[in-house]
Coordinates of C-alpha atoms in Angstrom, one line a residue:
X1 CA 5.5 74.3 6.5
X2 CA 7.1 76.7 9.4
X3 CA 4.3 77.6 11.9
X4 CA 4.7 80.1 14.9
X5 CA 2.8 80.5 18.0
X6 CA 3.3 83.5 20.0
X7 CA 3.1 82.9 23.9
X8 CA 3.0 84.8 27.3
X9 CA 6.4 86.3 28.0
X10 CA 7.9 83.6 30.4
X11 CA 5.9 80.8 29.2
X12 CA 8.2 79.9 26.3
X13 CA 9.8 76.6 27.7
X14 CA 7.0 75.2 28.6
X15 CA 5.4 76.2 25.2
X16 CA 8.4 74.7 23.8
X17 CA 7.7 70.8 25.2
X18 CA 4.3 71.4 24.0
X19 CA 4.8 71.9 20.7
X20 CA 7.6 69.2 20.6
X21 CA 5.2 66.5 22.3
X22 CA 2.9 66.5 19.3
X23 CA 5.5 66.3 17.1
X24 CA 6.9 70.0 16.0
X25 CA 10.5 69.7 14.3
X26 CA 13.4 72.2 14.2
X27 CA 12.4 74.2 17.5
X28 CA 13.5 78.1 18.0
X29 CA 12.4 79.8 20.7
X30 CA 12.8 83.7 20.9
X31 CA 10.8 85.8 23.5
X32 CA 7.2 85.6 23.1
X33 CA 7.3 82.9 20.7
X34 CA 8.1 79.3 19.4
X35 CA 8.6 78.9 15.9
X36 CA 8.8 74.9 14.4
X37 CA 8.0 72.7 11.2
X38 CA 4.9 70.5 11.0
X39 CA 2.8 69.1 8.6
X40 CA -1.2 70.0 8.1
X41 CA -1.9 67.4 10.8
X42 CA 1.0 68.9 13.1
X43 CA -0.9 72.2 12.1
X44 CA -4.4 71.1 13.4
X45 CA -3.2 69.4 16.0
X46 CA -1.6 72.2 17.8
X47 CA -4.7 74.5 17.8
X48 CA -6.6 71.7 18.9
X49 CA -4.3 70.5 22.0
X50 CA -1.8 73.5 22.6
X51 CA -2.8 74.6 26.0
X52 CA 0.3 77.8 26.4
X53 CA -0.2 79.1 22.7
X54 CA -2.2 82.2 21.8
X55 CA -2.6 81.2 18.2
X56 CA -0.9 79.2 15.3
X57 CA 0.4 80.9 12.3
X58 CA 1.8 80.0 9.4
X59 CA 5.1 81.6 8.6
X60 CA 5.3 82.1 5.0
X61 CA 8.2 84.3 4.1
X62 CA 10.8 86.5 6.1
X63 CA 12.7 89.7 4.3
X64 CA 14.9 92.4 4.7
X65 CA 12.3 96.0 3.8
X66 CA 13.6 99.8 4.1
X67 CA 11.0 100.7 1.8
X68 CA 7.5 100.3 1.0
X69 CA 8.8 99.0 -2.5
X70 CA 10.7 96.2 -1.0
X71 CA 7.7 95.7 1.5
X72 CA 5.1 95.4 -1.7
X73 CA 7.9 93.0 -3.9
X74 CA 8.8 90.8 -1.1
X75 CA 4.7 90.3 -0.3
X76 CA 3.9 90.1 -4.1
X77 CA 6.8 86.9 -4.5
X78 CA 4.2 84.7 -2.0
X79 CA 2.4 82.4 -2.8
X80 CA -0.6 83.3 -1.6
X81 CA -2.6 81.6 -3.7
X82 CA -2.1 78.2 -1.8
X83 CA -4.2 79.8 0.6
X84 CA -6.5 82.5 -0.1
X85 CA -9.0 82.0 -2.9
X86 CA -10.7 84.4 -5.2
X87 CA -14.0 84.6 -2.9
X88 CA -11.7 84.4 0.5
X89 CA -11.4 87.7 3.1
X90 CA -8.0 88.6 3.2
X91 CA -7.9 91.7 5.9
X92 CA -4.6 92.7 6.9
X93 CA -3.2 93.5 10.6
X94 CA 0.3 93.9 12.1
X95 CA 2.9 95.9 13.8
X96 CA 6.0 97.7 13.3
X97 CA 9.7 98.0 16.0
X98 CA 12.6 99.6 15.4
X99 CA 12.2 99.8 11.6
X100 CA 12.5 102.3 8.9
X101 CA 9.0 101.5 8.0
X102 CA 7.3 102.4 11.3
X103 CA 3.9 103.6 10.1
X104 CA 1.4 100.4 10.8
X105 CA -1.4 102.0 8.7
X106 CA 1.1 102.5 5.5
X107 CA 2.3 99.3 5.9
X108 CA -0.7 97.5 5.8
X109 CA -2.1 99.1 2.8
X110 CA 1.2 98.3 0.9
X111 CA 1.2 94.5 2.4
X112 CA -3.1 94.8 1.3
X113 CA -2.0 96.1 -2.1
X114 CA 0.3 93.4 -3.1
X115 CA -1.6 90.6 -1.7
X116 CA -4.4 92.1 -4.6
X117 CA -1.8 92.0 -7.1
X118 CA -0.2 88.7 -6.9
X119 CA -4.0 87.1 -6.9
X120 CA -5.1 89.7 -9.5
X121 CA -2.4 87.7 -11.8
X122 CA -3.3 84.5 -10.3
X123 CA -6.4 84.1 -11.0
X124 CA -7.3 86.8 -14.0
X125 CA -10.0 88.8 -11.8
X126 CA -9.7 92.4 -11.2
X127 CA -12.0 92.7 -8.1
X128 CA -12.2 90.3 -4.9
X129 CA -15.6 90.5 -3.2
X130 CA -13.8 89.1 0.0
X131 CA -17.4 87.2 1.2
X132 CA -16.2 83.9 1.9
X133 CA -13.9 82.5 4.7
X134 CA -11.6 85.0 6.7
X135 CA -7.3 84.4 5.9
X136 CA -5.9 86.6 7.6
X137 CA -2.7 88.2 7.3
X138 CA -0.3 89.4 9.8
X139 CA 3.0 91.0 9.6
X140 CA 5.5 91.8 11.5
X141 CA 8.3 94.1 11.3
X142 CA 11.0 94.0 13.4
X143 CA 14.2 96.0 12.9
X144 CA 13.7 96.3 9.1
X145 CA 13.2 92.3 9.0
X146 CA 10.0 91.8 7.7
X147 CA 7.3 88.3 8.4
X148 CA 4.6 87.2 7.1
X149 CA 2.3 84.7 8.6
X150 CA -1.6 83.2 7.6
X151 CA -3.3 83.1 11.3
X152 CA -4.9 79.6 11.4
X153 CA -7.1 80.2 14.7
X154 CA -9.4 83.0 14.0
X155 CA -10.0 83.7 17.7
X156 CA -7.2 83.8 19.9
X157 CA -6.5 80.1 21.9
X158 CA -7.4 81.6 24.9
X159 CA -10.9 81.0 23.8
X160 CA -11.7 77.4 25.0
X161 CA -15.8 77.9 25.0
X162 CA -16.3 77.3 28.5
X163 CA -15.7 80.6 30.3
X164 CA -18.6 82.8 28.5
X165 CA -18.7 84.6 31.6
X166 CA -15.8 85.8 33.9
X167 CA -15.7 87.6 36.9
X168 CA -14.0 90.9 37.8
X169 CA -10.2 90.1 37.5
X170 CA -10.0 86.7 35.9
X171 CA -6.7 84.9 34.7
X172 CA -6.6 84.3 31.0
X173 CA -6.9 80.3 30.5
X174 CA -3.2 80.1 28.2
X175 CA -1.6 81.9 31.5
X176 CA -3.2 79.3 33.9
X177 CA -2.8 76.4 31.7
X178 CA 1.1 77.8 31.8
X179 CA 1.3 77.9 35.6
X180 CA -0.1 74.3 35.8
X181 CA 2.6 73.1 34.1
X182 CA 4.9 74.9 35.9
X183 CA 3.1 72.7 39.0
X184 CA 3.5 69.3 37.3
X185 CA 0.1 68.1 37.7
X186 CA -0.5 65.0 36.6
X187 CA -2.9 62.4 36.4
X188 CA -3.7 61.9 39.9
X189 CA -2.7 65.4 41.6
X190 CA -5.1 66.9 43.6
X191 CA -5.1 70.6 42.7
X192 CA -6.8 73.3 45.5
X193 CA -7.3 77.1 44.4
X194 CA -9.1 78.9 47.7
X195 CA -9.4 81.6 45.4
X196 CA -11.1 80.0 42.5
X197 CA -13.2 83.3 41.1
X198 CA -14.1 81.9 37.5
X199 CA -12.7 78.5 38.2
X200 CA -10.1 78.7 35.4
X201 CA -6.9 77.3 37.7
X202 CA -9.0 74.1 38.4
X203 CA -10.5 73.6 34.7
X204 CA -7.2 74.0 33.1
X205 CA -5.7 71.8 35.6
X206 CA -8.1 69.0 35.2
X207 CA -7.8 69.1 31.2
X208 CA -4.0 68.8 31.8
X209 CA -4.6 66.0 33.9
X210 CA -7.4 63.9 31.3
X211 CA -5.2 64.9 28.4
X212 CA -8.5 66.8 27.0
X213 CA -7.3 68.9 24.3
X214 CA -8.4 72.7 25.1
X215 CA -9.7 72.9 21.8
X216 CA -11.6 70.1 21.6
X217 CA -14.8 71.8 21.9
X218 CA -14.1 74.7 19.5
X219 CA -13.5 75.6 15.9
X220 CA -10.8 77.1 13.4
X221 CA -10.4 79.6 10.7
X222 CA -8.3 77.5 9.0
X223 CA -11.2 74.7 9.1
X224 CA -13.3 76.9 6.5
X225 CA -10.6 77.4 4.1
X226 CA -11.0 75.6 0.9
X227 CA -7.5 75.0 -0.1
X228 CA -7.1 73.0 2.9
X229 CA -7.8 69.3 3.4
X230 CA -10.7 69.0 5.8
X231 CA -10.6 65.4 6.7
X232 CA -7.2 66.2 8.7
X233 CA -9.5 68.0 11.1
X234 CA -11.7 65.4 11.4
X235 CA -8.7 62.9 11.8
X236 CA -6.9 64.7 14.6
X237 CA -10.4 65.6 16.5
X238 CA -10.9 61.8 16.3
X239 CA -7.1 61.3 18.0
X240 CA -8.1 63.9 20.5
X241 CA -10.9 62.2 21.4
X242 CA -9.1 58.9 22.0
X243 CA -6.0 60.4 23.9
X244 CA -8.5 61.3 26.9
X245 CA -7.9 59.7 29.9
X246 CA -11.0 58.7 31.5
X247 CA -9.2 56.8 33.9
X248 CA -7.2 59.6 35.8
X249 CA -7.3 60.3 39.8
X250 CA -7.4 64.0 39.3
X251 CA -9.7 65.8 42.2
X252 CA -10.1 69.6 42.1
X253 CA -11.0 71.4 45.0
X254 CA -12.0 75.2 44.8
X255 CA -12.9 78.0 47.7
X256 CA -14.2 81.3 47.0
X257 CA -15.7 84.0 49.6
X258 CA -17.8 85.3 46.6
X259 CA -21.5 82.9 46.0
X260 CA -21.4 84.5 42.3
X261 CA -18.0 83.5 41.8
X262 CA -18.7 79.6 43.0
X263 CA -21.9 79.7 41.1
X264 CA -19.9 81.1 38.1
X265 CA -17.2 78.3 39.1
X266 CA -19.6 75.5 38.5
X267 CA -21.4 76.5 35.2
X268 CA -17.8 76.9 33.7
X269 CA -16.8 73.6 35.1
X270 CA -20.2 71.9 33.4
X271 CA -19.3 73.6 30.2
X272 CA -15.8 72.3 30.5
X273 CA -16.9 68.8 30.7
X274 CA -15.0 68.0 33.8
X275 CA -17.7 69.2 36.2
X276 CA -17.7 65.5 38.0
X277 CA -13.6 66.2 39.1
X278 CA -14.1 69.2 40.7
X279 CA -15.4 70.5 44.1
X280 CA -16.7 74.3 44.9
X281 CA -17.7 75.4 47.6
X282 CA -18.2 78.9 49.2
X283 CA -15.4 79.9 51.9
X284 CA -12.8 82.3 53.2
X285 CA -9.3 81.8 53.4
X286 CA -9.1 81.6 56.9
X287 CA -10.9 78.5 56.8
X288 CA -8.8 76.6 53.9
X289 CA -7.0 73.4 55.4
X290 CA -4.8 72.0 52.5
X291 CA -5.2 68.3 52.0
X292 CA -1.8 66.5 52.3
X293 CA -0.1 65.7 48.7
X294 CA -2.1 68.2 47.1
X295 CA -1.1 71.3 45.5
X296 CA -2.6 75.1 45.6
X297 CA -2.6 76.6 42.3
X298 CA -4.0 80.5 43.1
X299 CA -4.1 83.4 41.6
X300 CA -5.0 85.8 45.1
X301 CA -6.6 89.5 45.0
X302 CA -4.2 92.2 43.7
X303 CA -4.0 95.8 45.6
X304 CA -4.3 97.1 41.9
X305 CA -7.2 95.6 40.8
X306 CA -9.8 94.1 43.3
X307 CA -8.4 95.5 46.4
X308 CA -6.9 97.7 48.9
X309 CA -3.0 96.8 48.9
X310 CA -3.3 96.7 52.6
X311 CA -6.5 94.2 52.3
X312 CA -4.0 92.0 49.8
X313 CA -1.3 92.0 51.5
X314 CA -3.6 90.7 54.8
X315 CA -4.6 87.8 52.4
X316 CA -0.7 87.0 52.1
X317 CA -0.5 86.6 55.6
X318 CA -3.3 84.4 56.2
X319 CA -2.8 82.3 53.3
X320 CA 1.1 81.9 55.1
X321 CA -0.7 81.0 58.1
X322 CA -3.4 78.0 56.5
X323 CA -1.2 76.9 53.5
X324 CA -0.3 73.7 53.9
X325 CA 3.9 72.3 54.5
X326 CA 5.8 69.3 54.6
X327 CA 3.3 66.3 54.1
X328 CA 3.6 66.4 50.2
X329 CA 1.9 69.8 49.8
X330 CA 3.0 72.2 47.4
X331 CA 1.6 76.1 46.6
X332 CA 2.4 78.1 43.2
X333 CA 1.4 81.2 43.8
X334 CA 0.9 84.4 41.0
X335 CA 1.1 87.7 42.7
X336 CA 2.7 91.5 41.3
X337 CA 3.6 91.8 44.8
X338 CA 7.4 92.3 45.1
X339 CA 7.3 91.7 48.8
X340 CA 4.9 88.9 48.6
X341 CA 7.4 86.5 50.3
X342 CA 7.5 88.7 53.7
X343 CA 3.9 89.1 53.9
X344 CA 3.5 85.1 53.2
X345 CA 6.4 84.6 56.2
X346 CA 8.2 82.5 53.6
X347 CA 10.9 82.6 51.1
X348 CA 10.0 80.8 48.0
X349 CA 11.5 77.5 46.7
X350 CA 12.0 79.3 42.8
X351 CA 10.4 81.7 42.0
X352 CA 9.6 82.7 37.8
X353 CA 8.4 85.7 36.1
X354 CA 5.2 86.2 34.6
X355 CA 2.8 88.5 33.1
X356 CA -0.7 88.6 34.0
X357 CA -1.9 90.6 31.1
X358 CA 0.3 93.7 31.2
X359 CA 0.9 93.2 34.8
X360 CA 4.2 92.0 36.0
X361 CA 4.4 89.5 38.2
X362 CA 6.3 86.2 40.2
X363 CA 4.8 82.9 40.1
X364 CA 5.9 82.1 43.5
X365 CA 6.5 78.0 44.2
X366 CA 6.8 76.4 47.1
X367 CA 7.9 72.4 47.6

C-alpha cells in the first residue's frame, strides 16, 4: 500500500531517513510530507517508531475533480470496503488550495455521500449506525488534484503519553525529536538543555539515543479496525521492545530557573521511562557550565511569547557568554530571532529553518 506522513516544514529530510530505516520503498518527498510503500508491518511500525511524523495515512486514490460529480465518482470507485465496515465511524475532514472546488464544507458532504454509497452497495444496508471503531477520512485538494487517505493514528504522533502536562510555551515533541536529529545524538551523547521547561528536548533525546520507539507506550486507530490483522501490532511492539538499547551511555542534563517547570521536567521524564538518564535541577543561565563533548539542545524564551524581547534578547547574550566552545561542545539552538547571532556574539556554523508551530524560526548550530 502507499502511506503518507505529513511533517513539520523543514523536517522532511530527516523524516525521509526515518521512514527509509524501517524499511519504506519508493520515497517522494514534497513540502510537508513523505509519501512511500510499505506493507501492514511497515504500516505499524512507523506509528510505533516514527519520531518526525505527525501521523500515518494511507493513500488510497489520487484524481483530477472540477466538480462535485467527479469528486463523488472518483470517491465512490474506492475500495473502501477493505477498511471500513458496516458498524465502523467513518467522519470526514479535509482541505481545499487553489482548486475549483474550494468550499471544505461541500466537499466533505460530497466525499461523506459517496463513501455511503459505495458501502450502501457493498454490503446491502441502507443505514450505517457508525458506533464501532473511528476510520477516518481525509482529503485533500490541491489545484483540482484530489487525495484520499485512511488516517491510521487517531491522535496526532505528537502524542507520546508522557507530557500530560506542559508548561506555558512548550515545543511540540515531533519538532524536538526533529532538532535532535539534526544534532546527531547518539548513543553515548550527553545532551544539556538549560532551558528544559517541560523537559521535552532531553526526553526525545534520550529515546533517540535507547532506540525506544515514541510510540511504544501508546495506541492506534488503526489497532481497532477489524479488517486489519491485529497480531502485526503485537509483532512489531514485540520488535520495538527488543530494539532498545539498554546498554547506551546517554546522560541528560537539564536547567530551568522555574521549580514548576523542573518538577514538571521530572514527572514527564518518569512517565517516559528514561527518568534514570536524565538530570534536573533548578538554575539560571548565568550559572550553566557546559560539560566538554556534550551538546546544548535549547529551545530559549521568545520576546513573543514568554517575554519582553529585550529580556530574550539578554538571554542570547548570556547564553554567548556560558555556552560552551572548542573541547567537543556543540549548541543547536531554535530561536524566531532574526538577529539572534549578534545578540549570541556568534555567527552560526549552519543554520536551518523551522517552524515552531506557526512561528518562524532558525535552528541555529554551532560545531
Amino acid at each position: 500500500m502507499r502511506l503518507c506522513c505529513p511533517c513539520h516544514f523543514g523536517l522532511e529530510s530527516v523524516l525521509k531517513y526515518e521512514i527509509a530505516k524501517i524499511g519504506g520503498e519508493d520515497l517522494r518527498v514534497t513540502d510537508g510530507k513523505v509519501s512511500f510503500t510499505g506493507d501492514e508491518n511497515v504500516r505499524a511500525r512507523a506509528n510505533l517508531c516514527l519520531s518526525t511524523a505527525e501521523r500515518v495515512l494511507i493513500e488510497l486514490i489520487e484524481f483530477k475533480a472540477t466538480s462535485f460529480d467527479e469528486l463523488f465518482e472518483g470517491v465512490k470507485a474506492i475500495e473502501l470496503e477493505r477498511y471500513i465496515g458496516p458498524d465502523n465511524a467513518f467522519p470526514v475532514k479535509g482541505h481545499s488550495l487553489n482548486s475549483q472546488l474550494h468550499s471544505v464544507p461541500d466537499c466533505q458532504s460530497i466525499v461523506k455521500k459517496a463513501a455511503v454509497e459505495r458501502l450502501k452497495s457493498k454490503y446491502g444496508i441502507s443505514w450505517f449506525s457508525e458506533t464501532g471503531a473511528t476510520v477516518q477520512i481525509k482529503f485533500s485538494i490541491l489545484k483540482d488534484v484530489v487525495t484520499i487517505y485512511l488516517d491510521t493514528s487517531g491522535v496526532g504522533l505528537h502524542k507520546r503519553g508522557y507530557r500530560v502536562k506542559s508548561n506555558i510555551a512548550p515545543i511540540k515533541e515531533t519538532l524536538a525529536a526533529g532538532i535532535v536529529d539534526l544534532a546527531r545524538v547518539r548513543p553515548d551523547t550527553t545532551v544539556c538543555d538549560p532551558f528544559c521547561g517541560s523537559g521535552t528536548i532531553l526526553i526525545e533525546s534520550a529515546l533517540k539515543a535507547l532506540r525506544i520507539a515514541p510510540g511504544i507506550n501508546r495506541r492506534f486507530a488503526a489497532e481497532k479496525w477489524e479488517q486489519l490483522n491485529s497480531a502485526v501490532w503485537r509483532e512489531e511492539r514485540a520488535r520495538a521492545i527488543d530494539n532498545v538499547d539498554r546498554e547506551a551511555g546517554f546522560h541528560g542534563i537539564g536547567f530551568d530557573i522555574d521549580d514548576d517547570a523542573v518538577a514538571l521536567s521530572i514527572d514527564n521524564s518518569r512517565k517516559a521511562g528514561v527518568k534514570s538518564r536524565i538530570r534536573i535541577e533548578q538554575a539560571d543561565i548565568s550559572d550553566f557550565k557546559q560539560p566538554d563533548n556534550s551538546t546544548v539542545i535549547c529551545n530559549p524564551p521568545y520576546g513573543e511569547r514568554m517575554l519582553e524581547l529585550r529580556e530574550a534578547e539578554a538571554i542570547y547574550r548570556q547564553m554567548g557568554r556560558v555556552l560552551g566552545k572548542g573541547s567537543g561542545r556543540q549548541s543547536y539552538i531554535i530561536s524566531p530571532h532574526e538577529q539572534f547571532e549578534l545578540y549570541f556574539g556568534a555567527n552560526a556554523s549552519r543554520r536551518r529553518k523551522l517552524y515552531n508551530g506557526m512561528i518562524k524560526c532558525q535552528l541555529y548550530m554551532y560545531f
